[in-house]
PDB file of N, CA and C in Angstrom:
ATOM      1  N   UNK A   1      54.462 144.026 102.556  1.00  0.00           N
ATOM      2  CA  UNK A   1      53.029 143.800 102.384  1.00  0.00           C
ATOM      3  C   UNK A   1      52.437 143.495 103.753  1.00  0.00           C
ATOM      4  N   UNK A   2      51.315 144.326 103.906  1.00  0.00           N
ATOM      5  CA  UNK A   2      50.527 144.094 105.078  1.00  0.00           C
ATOM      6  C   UNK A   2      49.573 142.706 105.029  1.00  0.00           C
ATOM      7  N   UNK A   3      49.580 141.947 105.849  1.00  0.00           N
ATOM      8  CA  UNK A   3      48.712 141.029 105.639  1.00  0.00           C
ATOM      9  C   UNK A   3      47.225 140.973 107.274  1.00  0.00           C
ATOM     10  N   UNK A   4      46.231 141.382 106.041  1.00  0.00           N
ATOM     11  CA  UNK A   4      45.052 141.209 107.530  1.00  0.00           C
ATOM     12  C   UNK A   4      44.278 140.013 107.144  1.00  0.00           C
ATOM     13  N   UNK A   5      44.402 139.557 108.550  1.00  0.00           N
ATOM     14  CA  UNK A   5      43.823 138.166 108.552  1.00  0.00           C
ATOM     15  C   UNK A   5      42.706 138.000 110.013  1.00  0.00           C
ATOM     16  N   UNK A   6      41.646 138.021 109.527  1.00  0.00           N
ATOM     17  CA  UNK A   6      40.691 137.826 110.721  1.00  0.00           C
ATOM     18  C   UNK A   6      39.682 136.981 110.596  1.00  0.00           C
ATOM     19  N   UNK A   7      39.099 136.127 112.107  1.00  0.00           N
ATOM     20  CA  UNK A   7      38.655 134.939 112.799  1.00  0.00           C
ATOM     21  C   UNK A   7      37.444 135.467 113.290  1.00  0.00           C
ATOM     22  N   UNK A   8      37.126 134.130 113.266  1.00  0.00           N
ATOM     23  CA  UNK A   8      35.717 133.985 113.896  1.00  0.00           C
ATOM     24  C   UNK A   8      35.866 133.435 115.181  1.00  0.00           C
ATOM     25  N   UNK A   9      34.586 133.435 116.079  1.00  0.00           N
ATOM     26  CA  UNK A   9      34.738 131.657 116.966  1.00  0.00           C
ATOM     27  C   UNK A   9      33.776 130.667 116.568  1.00  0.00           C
ATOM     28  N   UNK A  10      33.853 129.908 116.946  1.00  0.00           N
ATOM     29  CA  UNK A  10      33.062 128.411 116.219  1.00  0.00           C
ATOM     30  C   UNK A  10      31.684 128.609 116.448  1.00  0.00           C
ATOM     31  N   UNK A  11      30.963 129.524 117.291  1.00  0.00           N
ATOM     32  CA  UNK A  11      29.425 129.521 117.537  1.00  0.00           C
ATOM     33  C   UNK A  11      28.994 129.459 116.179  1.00  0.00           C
ATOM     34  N   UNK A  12      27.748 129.052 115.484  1.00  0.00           N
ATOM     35  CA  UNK A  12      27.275 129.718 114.371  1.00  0.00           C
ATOM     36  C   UNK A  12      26.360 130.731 114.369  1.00  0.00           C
ATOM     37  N   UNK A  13      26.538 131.471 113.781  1.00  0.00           N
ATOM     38  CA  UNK A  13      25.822 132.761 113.199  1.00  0.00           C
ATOM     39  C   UNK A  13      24.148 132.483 112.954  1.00  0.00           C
ATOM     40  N   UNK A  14      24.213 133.588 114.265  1.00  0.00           N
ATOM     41  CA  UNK A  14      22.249 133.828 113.774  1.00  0.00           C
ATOM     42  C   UNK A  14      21.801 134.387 112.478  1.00  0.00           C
ATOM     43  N   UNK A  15      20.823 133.323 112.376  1.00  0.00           N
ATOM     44  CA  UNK A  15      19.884 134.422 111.126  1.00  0.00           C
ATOM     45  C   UNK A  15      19.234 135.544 111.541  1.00  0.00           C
ATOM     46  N   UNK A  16      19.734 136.829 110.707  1.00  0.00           N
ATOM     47  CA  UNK A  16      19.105 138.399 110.878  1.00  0.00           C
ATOM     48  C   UNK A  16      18.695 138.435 109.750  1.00  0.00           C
ATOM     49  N   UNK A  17      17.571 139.095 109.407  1.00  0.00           N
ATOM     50  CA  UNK A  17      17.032 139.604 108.383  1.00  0.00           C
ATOM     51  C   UNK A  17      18.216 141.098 108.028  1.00  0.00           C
ATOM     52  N   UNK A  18      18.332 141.855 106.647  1.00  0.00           N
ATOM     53  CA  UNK A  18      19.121 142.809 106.541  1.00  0.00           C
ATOM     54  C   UNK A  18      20.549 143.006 106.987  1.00  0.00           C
ATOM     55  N   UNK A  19      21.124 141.601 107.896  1.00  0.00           N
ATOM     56  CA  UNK A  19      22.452 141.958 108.321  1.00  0.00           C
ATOM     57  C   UNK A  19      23.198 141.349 107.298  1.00  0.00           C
ATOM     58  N   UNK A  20      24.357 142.028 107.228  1.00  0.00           N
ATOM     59  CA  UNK A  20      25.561 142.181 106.264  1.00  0.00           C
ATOM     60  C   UNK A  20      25.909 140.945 105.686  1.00  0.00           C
ATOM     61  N   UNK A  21      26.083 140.244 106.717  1.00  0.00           N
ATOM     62  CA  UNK A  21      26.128 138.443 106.856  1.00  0.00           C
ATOM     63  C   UNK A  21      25.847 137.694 106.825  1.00  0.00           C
ATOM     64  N   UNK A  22      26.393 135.945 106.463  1.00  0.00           N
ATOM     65  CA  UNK A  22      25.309 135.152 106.822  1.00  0.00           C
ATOM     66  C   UNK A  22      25.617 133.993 107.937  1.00  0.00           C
ATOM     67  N   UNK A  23      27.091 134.058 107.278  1.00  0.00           N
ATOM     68  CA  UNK A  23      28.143 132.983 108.528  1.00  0.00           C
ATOM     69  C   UNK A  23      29.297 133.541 108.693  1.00  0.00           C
ATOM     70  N   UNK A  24      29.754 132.694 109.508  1.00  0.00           N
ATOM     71  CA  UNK A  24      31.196 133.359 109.743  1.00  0.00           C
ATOM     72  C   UNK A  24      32.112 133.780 108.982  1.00  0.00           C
ATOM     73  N   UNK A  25      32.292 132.959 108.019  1.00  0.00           N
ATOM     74  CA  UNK A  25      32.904 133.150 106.671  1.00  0.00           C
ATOM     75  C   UNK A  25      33.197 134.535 106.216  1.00  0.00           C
ATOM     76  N   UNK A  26      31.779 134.507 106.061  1.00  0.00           N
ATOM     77  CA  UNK A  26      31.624 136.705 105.602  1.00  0.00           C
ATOM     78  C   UNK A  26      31.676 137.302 106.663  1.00  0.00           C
ATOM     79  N   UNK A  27      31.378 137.093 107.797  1.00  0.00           N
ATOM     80  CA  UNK A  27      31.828 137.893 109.040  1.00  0.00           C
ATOM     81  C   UNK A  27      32.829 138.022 108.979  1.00  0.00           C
ATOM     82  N   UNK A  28      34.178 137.134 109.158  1.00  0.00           N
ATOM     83  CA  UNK A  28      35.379 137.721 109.201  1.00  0.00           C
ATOM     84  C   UNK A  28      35.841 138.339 107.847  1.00  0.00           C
ATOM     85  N   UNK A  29      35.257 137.812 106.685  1.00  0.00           N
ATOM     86  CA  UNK A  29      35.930 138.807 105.625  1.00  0.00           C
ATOM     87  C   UNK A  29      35.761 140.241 105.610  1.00  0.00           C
ATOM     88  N   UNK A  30      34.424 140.288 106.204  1.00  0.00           N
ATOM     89  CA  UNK A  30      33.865 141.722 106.555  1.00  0.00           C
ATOM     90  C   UNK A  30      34.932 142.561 107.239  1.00  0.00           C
ATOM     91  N   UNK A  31      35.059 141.407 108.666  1.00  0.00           N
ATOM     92  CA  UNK A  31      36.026 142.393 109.530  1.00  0.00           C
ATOM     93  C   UNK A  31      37.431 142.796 108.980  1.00  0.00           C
ATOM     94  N   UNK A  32      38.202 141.455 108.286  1.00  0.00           N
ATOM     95  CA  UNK A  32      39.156 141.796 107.746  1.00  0.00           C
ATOM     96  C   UNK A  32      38.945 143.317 106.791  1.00  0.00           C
ATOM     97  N   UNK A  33      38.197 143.373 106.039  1.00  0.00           N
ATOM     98  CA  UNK A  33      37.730 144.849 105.141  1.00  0.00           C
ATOM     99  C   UNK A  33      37.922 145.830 105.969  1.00  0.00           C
ATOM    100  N   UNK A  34      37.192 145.727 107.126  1.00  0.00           N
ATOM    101  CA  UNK A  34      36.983 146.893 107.643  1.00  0.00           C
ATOM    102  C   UNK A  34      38.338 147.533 108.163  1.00  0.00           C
ATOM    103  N   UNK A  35      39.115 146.548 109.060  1.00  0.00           N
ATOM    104  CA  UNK A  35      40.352 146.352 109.329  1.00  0.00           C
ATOM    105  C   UNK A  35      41.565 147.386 108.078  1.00  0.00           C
ATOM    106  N   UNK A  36      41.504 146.872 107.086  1.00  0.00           N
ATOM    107  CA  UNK A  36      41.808 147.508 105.870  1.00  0.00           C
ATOM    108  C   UNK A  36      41.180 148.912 105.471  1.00  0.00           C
ATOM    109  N   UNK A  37      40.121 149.006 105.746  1.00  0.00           N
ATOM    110  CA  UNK A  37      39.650 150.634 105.747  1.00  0.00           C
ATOM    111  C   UNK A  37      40.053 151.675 106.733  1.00  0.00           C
ATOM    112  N   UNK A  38      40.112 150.917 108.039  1.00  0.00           N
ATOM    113  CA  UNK A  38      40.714 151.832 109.012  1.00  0.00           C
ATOM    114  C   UNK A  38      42.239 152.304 108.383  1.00  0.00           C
ATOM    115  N   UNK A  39      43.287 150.974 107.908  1.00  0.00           N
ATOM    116  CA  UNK A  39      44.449 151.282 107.936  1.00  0.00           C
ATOM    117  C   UNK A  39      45.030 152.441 106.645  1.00  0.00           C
ATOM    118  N   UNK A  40      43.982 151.967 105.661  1.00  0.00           N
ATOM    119  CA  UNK A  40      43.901 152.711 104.394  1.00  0.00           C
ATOM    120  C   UNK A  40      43.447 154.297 104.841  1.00  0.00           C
ATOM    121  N   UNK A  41      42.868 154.588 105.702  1.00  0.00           N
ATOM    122  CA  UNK A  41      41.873 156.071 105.993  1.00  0.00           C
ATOM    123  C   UNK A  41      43.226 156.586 106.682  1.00  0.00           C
ATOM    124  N   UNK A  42      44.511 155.577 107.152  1.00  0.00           N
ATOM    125  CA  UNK A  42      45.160 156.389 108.181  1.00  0.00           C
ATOM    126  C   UNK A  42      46.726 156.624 107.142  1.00  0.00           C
ATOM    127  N   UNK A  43      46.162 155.926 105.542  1.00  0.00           N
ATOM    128  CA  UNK A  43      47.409 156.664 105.292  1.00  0.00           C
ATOM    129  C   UNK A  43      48.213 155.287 104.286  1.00  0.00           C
ATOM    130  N   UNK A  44      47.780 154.439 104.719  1.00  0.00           N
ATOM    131  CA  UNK A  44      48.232 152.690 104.440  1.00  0.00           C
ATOM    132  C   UNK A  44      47.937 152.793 102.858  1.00  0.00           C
ATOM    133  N   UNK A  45      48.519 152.859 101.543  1.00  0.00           N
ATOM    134  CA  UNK A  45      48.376 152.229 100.598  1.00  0.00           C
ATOM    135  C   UNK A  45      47.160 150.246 100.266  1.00  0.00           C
ATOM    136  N   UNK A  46      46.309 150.922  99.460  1.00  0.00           N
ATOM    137  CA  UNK A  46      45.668 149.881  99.637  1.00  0.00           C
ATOM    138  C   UNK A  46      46.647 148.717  98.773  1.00  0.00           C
ATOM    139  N   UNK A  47      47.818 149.325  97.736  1.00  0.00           N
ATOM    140  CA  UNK A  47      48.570 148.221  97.057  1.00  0.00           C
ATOM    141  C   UNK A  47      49.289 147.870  97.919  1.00  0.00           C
ATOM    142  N   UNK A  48      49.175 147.729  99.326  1.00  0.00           N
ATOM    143  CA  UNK A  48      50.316 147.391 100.061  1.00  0.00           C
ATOM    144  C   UNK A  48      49.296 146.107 101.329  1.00  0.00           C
ATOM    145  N   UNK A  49      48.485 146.023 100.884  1.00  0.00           N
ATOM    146  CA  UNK A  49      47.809 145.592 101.963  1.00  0.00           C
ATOM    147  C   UNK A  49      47.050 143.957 101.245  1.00  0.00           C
ATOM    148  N   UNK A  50      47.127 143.046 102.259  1.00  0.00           N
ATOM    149  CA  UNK A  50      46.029 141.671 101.703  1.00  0.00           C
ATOM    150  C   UNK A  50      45.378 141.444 102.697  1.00  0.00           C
ATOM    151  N   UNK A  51      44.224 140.915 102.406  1.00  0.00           N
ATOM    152  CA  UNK A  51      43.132 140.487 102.988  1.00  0.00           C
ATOM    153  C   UNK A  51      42.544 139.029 102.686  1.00  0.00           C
ATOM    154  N   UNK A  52      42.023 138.750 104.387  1.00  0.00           N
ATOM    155  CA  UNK A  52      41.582 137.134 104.226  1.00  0.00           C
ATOM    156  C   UNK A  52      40.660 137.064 105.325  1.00  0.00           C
ATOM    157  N   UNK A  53      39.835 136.794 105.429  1.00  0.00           N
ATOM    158  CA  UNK A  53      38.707 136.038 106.474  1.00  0.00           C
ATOM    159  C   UNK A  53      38.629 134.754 106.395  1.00  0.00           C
ATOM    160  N   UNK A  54      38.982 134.077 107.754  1.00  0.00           N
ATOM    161  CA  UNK A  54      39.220 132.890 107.651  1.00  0.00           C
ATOM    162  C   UNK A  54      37.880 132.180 108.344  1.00  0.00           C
ATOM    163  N   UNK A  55      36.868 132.659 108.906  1.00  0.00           N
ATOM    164  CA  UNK A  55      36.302 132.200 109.979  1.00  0.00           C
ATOM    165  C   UNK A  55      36.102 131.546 111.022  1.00  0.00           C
ATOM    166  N   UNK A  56      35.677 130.268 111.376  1.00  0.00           N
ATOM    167  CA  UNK A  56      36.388 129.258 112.117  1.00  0.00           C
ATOM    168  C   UNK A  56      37.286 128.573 111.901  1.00  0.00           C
ATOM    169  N   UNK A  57      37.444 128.396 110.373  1.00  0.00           N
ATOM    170  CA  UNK A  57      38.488 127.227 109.703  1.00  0.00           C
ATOM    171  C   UNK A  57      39.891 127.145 110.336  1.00  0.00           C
ATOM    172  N   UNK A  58      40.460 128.184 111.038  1.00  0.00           N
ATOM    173  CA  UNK A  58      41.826 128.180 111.374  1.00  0.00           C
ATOM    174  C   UNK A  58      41.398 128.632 113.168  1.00  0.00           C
ATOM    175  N   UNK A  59      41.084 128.133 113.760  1.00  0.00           N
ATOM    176  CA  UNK A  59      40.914 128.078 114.976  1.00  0.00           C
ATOM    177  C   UNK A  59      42.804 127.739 115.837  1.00  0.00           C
ATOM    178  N   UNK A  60      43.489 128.734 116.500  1.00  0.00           N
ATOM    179  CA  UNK A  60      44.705 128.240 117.094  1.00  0.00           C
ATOM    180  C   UNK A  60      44.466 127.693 118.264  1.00  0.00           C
ATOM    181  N   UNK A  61      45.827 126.901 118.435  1.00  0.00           N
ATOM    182  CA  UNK A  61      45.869 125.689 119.820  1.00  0.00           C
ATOM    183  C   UNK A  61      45.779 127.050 120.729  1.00  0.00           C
ATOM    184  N   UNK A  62      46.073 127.998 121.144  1.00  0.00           N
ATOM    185  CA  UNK A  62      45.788 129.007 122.165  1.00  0.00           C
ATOM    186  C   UNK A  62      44.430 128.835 122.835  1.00  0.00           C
ATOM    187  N   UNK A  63      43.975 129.606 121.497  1.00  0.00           N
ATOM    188  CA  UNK A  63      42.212 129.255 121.365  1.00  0.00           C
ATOM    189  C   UNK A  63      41.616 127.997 121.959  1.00  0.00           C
ATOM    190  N   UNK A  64      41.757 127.398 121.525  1.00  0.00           N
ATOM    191  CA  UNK A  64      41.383 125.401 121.629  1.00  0.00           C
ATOM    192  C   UNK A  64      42.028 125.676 123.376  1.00  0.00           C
ATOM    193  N   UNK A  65      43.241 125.632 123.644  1.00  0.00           N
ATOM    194  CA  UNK A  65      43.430 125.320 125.214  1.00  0.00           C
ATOM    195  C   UNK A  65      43.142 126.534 126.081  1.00  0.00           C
ATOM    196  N   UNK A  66      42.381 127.620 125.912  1.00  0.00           N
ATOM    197  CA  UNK A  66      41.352 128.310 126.551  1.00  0.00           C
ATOM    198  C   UNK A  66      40.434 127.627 126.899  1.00  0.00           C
ATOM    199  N   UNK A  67      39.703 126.978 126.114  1.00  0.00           N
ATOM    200  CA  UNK A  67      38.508 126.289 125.858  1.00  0.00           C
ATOM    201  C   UNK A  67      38.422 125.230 126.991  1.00  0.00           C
ATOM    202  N   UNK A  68      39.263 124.936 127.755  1.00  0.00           N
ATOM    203  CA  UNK A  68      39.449 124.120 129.062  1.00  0.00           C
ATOM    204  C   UNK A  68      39.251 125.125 130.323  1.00  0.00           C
ATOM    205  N   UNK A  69      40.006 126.049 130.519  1.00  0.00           N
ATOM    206  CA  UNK A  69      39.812 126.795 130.922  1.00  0.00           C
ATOM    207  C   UNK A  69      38.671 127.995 131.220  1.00  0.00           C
ATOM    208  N   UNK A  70      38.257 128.920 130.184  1.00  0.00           N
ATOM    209  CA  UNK A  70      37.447 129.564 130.149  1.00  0.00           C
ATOM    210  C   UNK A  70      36.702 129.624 128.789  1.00  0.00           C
ATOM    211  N   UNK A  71      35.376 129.174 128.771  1.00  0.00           N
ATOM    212  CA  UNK A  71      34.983 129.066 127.836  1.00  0.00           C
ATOM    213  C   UNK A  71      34.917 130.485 126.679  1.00  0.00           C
ATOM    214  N   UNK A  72      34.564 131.564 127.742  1.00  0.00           N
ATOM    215  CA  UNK A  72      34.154 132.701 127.856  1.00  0.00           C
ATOM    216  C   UNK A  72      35.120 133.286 127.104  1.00  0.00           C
ATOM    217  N   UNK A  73      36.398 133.237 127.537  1.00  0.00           N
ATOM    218  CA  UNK A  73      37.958 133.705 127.265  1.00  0.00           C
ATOM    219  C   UNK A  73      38.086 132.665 125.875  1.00  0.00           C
ATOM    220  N   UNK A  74      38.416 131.963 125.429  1.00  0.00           N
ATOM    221  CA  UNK A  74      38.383 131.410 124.318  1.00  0.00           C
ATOM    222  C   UNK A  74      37.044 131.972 123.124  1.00  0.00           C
ATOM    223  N   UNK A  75      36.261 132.238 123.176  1.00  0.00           N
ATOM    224  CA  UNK A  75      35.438 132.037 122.104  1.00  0.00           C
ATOM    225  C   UNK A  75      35.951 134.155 121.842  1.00  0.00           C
ATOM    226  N   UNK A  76      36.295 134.825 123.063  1.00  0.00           N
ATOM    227  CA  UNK A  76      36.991 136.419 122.677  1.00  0.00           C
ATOM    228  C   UNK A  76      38.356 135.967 122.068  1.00  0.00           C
ATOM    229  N   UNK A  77      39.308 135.070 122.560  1.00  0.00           N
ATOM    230  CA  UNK A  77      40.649 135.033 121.233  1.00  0.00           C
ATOM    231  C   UNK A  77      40.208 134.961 120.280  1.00  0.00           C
ATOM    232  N   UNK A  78      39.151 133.646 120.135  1.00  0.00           N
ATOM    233  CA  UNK A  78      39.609 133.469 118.526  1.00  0.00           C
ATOM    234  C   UNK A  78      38.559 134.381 117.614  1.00  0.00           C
ATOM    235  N   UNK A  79      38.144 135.745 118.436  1.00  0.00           N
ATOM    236  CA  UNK A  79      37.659 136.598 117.291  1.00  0.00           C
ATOM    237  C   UNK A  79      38.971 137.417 117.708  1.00  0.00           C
ATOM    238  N   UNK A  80      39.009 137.493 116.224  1.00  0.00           N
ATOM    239  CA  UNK A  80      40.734 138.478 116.501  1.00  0.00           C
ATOM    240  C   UNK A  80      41.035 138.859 115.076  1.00  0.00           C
ATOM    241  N   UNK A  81      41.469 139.934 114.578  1.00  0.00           N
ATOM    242  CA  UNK A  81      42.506 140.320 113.317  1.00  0.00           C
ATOM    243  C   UNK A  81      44.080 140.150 113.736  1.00  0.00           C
ATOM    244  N   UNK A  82      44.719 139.761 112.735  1.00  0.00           N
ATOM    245  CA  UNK A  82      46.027 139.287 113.022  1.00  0.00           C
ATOM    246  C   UNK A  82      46.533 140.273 111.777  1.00  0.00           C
ATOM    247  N   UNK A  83      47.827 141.022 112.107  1.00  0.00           N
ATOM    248  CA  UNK A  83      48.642 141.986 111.158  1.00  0.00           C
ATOM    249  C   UNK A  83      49.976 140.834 111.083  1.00  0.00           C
ATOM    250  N   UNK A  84      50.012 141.085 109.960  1.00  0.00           N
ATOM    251  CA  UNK A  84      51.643 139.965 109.349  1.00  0.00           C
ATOM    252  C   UNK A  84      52.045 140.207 108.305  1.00  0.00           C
ATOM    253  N   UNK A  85      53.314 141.367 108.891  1.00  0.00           N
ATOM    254  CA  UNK A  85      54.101 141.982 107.914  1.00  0.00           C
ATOM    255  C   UNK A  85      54.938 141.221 106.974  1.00  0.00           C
ATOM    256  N   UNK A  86      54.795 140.514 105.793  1.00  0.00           N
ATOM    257  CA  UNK A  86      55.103 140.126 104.741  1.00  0.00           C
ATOM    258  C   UNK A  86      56.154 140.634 103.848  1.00  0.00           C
ATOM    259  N   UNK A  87      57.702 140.092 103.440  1.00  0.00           N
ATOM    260  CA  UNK A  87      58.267 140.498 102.126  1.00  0.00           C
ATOM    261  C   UNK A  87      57.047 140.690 101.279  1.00  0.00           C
ATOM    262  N   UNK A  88      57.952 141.836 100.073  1.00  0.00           N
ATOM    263  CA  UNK A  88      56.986 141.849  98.825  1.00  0.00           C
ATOM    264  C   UNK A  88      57.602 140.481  97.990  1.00  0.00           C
ATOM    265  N   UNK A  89      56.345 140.194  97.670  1.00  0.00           N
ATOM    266  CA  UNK A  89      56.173 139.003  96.621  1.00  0.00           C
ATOM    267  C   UNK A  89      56.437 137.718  97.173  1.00  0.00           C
ATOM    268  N   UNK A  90      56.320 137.608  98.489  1.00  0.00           N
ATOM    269  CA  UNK A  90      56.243 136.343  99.708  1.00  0.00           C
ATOM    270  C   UNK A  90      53.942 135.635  98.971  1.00  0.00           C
ATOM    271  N   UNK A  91      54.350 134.563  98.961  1.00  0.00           N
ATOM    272  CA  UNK A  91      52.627 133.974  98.776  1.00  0.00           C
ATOM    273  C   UNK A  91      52.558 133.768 100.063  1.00  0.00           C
ATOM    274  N   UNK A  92      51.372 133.686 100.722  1.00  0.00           N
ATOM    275  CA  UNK A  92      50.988 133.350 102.197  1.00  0.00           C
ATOM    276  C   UNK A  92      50.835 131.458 101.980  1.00  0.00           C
ATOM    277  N   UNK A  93      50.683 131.437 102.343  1.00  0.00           N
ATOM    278  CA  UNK A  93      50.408 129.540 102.450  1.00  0.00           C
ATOM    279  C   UNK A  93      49.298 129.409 102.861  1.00  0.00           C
TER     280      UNK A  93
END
């Protein structure tokens, strides 16, 4: 099982009139989707695939000790999709 899992960074989300979104939340679920459409268009079984948008909620220490460093460079990690090839019938935690 494919597992897509994609992040936000902690800024919050402007209000747009007509955009897809409203916070991060659905931003990354979005991306995670989309993520999943690419892999599905290239052939990927969609019964083989999970999806999660986590948004800021799971921010990694990577991320966080960028954030000393380059602000700039930290807030590009932690927008990221993460692939994590999974046994079948493994639950994610």
């Amino acid at each position: 099982i494919l597992s897509i899992q994609a992040f936000t960074d902690m800024k919050a989300v402007r209000k747009v009139p007509n955009r897809k979104f409203s916070d991060n939340l659905e931003l990354s679920a979005l991306r995670s989707v989309a993520t999943m459409r690419v892999l599905q268009h290239s052939g990927l079984p969609l019964s083989r695939m999970r999806v999660g948008g986590y948004g800021e909620m799971r921010v990694t220490a990577r991320d966080l000790a960028s954030v000393n460093a380059d602000e700039t460079q930290a807030y590009n990690l932690a927008r990221k999709v993460v692939l994590v090839i999974q046994p079948e019938g493994r639950v994610e935690p």
